[in-house]
Coordinates of C-alpha atoms in Angstrom, one line a residue:
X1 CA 29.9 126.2 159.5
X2 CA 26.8 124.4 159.3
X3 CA 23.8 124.6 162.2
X4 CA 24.9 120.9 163.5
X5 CA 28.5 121.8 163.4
X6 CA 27.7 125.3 165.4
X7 CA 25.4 123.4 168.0
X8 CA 28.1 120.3 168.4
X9 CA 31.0 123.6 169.0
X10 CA 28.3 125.0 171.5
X11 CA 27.9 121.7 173.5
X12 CA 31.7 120.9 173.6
X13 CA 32.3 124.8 174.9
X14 CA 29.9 124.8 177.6
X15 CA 31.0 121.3 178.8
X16 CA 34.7 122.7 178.9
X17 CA 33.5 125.6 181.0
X18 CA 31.6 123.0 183.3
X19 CA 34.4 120.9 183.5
X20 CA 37.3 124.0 183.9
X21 CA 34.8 125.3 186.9
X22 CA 35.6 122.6 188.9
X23 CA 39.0 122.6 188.6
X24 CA 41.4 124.7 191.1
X25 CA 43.9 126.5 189.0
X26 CA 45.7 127.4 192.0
X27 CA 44.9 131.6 192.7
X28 CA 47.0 133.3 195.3
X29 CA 47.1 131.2 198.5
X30 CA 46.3 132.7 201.9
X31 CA 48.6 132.3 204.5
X32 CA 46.8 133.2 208.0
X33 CA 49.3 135.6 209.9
X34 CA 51.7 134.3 212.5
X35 CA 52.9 137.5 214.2
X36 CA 52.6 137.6 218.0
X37 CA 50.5 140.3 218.4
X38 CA 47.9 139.3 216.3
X39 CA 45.2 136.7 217.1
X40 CA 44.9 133.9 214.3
X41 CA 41.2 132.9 214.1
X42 CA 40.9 129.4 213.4
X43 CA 38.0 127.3 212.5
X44 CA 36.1 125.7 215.2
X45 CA 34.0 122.7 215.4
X46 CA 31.9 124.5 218.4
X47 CA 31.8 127.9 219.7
X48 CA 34.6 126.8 222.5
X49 CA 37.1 128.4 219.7
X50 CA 39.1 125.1 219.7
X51 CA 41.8 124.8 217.2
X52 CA 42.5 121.6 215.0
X53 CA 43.9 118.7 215.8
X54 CA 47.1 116.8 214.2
X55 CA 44.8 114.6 211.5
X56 CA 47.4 111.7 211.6
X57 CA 47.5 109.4 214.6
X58 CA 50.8 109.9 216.9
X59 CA 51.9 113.0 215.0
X60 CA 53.2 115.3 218.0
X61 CA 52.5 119.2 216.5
X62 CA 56.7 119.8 217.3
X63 CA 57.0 117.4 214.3
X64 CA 55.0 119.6 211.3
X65 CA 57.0 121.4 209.2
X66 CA 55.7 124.3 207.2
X67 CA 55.7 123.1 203.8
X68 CA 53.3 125.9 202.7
X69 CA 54.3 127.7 199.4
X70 CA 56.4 125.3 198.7
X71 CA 57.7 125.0 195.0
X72 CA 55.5 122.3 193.1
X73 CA 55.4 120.7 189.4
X74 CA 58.7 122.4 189.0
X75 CA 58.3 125.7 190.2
X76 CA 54.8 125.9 188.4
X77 CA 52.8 126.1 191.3
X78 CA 52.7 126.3 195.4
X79 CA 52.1 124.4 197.6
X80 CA 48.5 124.7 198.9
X81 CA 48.7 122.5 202.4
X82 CA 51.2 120.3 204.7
X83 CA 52.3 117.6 204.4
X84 CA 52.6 115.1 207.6
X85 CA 55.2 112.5 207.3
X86 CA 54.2 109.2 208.6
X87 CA 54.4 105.1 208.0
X88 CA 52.2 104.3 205.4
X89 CA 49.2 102.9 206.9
X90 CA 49.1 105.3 209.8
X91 CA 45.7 106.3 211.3
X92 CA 44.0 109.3 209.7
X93 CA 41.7 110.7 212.0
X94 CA 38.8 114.0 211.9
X95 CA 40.8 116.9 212.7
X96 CA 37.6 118.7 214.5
X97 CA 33.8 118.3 213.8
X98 CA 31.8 117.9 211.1
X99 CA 30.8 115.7 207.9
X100 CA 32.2 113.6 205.4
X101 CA 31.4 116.2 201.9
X102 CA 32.7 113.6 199.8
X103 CA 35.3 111.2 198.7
X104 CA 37.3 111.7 195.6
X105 CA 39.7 109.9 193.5
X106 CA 41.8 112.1 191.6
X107 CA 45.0 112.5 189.7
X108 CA 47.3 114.6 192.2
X109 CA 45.3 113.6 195.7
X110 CA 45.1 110.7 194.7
X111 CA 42.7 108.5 197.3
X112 CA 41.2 112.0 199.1
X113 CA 38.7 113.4 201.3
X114 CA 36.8 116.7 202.0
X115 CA 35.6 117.0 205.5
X116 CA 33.4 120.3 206.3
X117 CA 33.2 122.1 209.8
X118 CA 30.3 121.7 211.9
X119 CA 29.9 125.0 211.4
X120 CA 30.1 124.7 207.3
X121 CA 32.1 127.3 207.2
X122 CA 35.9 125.6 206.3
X123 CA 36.4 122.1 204.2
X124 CA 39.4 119.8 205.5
X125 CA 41.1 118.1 202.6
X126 CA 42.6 115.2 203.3
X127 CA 44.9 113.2 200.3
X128 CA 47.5 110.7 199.3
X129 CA 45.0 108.0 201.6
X130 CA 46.1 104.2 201.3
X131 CA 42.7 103.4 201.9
X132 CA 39.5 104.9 203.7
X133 CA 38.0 103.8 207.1
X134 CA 35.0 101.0 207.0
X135 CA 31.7 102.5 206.8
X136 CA 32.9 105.6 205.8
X137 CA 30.5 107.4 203.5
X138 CA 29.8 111.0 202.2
X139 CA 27.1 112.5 204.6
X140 CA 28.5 110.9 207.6
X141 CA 28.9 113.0 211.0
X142 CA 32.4 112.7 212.1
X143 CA 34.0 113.8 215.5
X144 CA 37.0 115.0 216.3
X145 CA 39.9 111.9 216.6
X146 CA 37.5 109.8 214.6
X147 CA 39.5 107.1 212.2
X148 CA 38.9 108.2 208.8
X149 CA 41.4 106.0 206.7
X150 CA 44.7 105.8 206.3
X151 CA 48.5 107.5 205.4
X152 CA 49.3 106.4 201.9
X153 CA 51.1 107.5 198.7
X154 CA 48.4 107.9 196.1
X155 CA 47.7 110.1 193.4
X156 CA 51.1 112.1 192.7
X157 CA 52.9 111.4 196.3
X158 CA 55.5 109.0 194.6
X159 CA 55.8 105.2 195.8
X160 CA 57.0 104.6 199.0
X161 CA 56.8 108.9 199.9
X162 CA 54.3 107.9 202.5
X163 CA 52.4 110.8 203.9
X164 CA 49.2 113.0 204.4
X165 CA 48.5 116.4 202.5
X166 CA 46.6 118.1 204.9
X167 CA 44.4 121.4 203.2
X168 CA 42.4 124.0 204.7
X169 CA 39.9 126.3 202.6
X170 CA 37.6 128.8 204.0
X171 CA 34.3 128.6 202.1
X172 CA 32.1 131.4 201.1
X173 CA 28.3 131.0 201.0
X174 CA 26.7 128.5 198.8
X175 CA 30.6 127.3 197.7
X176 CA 30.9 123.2 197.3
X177 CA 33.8 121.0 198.1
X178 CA 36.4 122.1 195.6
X179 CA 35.4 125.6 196.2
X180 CA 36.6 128.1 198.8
X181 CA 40.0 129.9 199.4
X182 CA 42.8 127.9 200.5
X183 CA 44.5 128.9 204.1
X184 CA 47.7 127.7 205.6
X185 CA 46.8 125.3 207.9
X186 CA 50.2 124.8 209.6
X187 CA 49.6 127.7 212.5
X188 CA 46.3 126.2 213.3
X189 CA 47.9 122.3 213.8
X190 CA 51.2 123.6 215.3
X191 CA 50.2 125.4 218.2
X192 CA 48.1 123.7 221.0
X193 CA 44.4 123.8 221.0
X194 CA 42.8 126.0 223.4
X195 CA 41.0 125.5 226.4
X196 CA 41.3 121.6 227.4

């Protein structure tokens, strides 16, 4: 191999390893316990402990099913969030605190967004938008309820399967958007926030 040919295989290999750290090649999934004695800590846009709130507009918490685990790409994968069933065009909205980390087009999310806690320890993804709300922009403090865009069925969702994917990833220090463990969100949106 010649010295342009080994520095061209160098180049392509640590673009690959770049471009493959990015990527989530979906590692064991955590699901946050359910059991009655145990307490489930959930993330918190203050230090009132307050729980999430239902990210889709007139989505009562009886209505979420668990869809966590779920079998994916023909078995190849789990599910890694829930999904919320709603009209396309449905009001997405903040489920707590926190900032708009960025806004992302991609092949299985589709139209998405990453929302971080107030307290930057947990990223909410959001995915499958129609659309996102005006003036929306990475950087931007968001409160909880606040309209972020809109039910759709982009990326892989299917045409016409109108609905939100709803993630939840814990982040470790220093991790960015697409980083971070992923957590079961549905005990945290199906039982009622505490405290108001």
């Amino acid at each position: 191999m010649t010295r342009l040919g080994a520095i061209i295989l160098l180049i392509i290999v640590v673009v690959g390893v770049g471009f493959a750290s990015m990527l989530s090649f979906g590692g064991v999934p955590t699901r946050v316990s359910r059991s009655a004695d145990e307490t489930v800590v959930a993330p918190s846009s203050a230090s009132d402990g307050a729980g999430l709130s239902v990210p889709v507009a007139g989505v009562r918490r009886e209505a979420l099913h668990d869809s966590w685990g779920e079998a994916r790409e023909g078995g190849e994968r789990g599910h890694q969030g829930i999904d919320i069933m709603a009209p396309g065009g449905t009001p997405v909205i903040a489920t707590a605190d926190g900032w708009i980390e960025k806004l992302f087009e991609s092949g299985r999310g589709g139209t998405t967004l990453y929302q971080r806690s107030a307290d930057g320890r947990w990223v909410y993804y959001y995915a499958h938008l129609a659309g996102y709300a005006s003036g929306l922009r990475e950087g931007l403090r968001v409160g909880r309820g606040q309209l972020l865009g809109y039910v759709g069925d982009s990326g892989n969702a299917g045409a016409g399967n109108y609905h939100l994917h709803f993630g939840l990833s814990r982040m470790g220090a220093g991790e960015r958007w697409w980083q971070g463990e992923s957590v079961d969100p549905y005990p945290l949106l199906a039982r009622p926030r505490s405290g108001r």
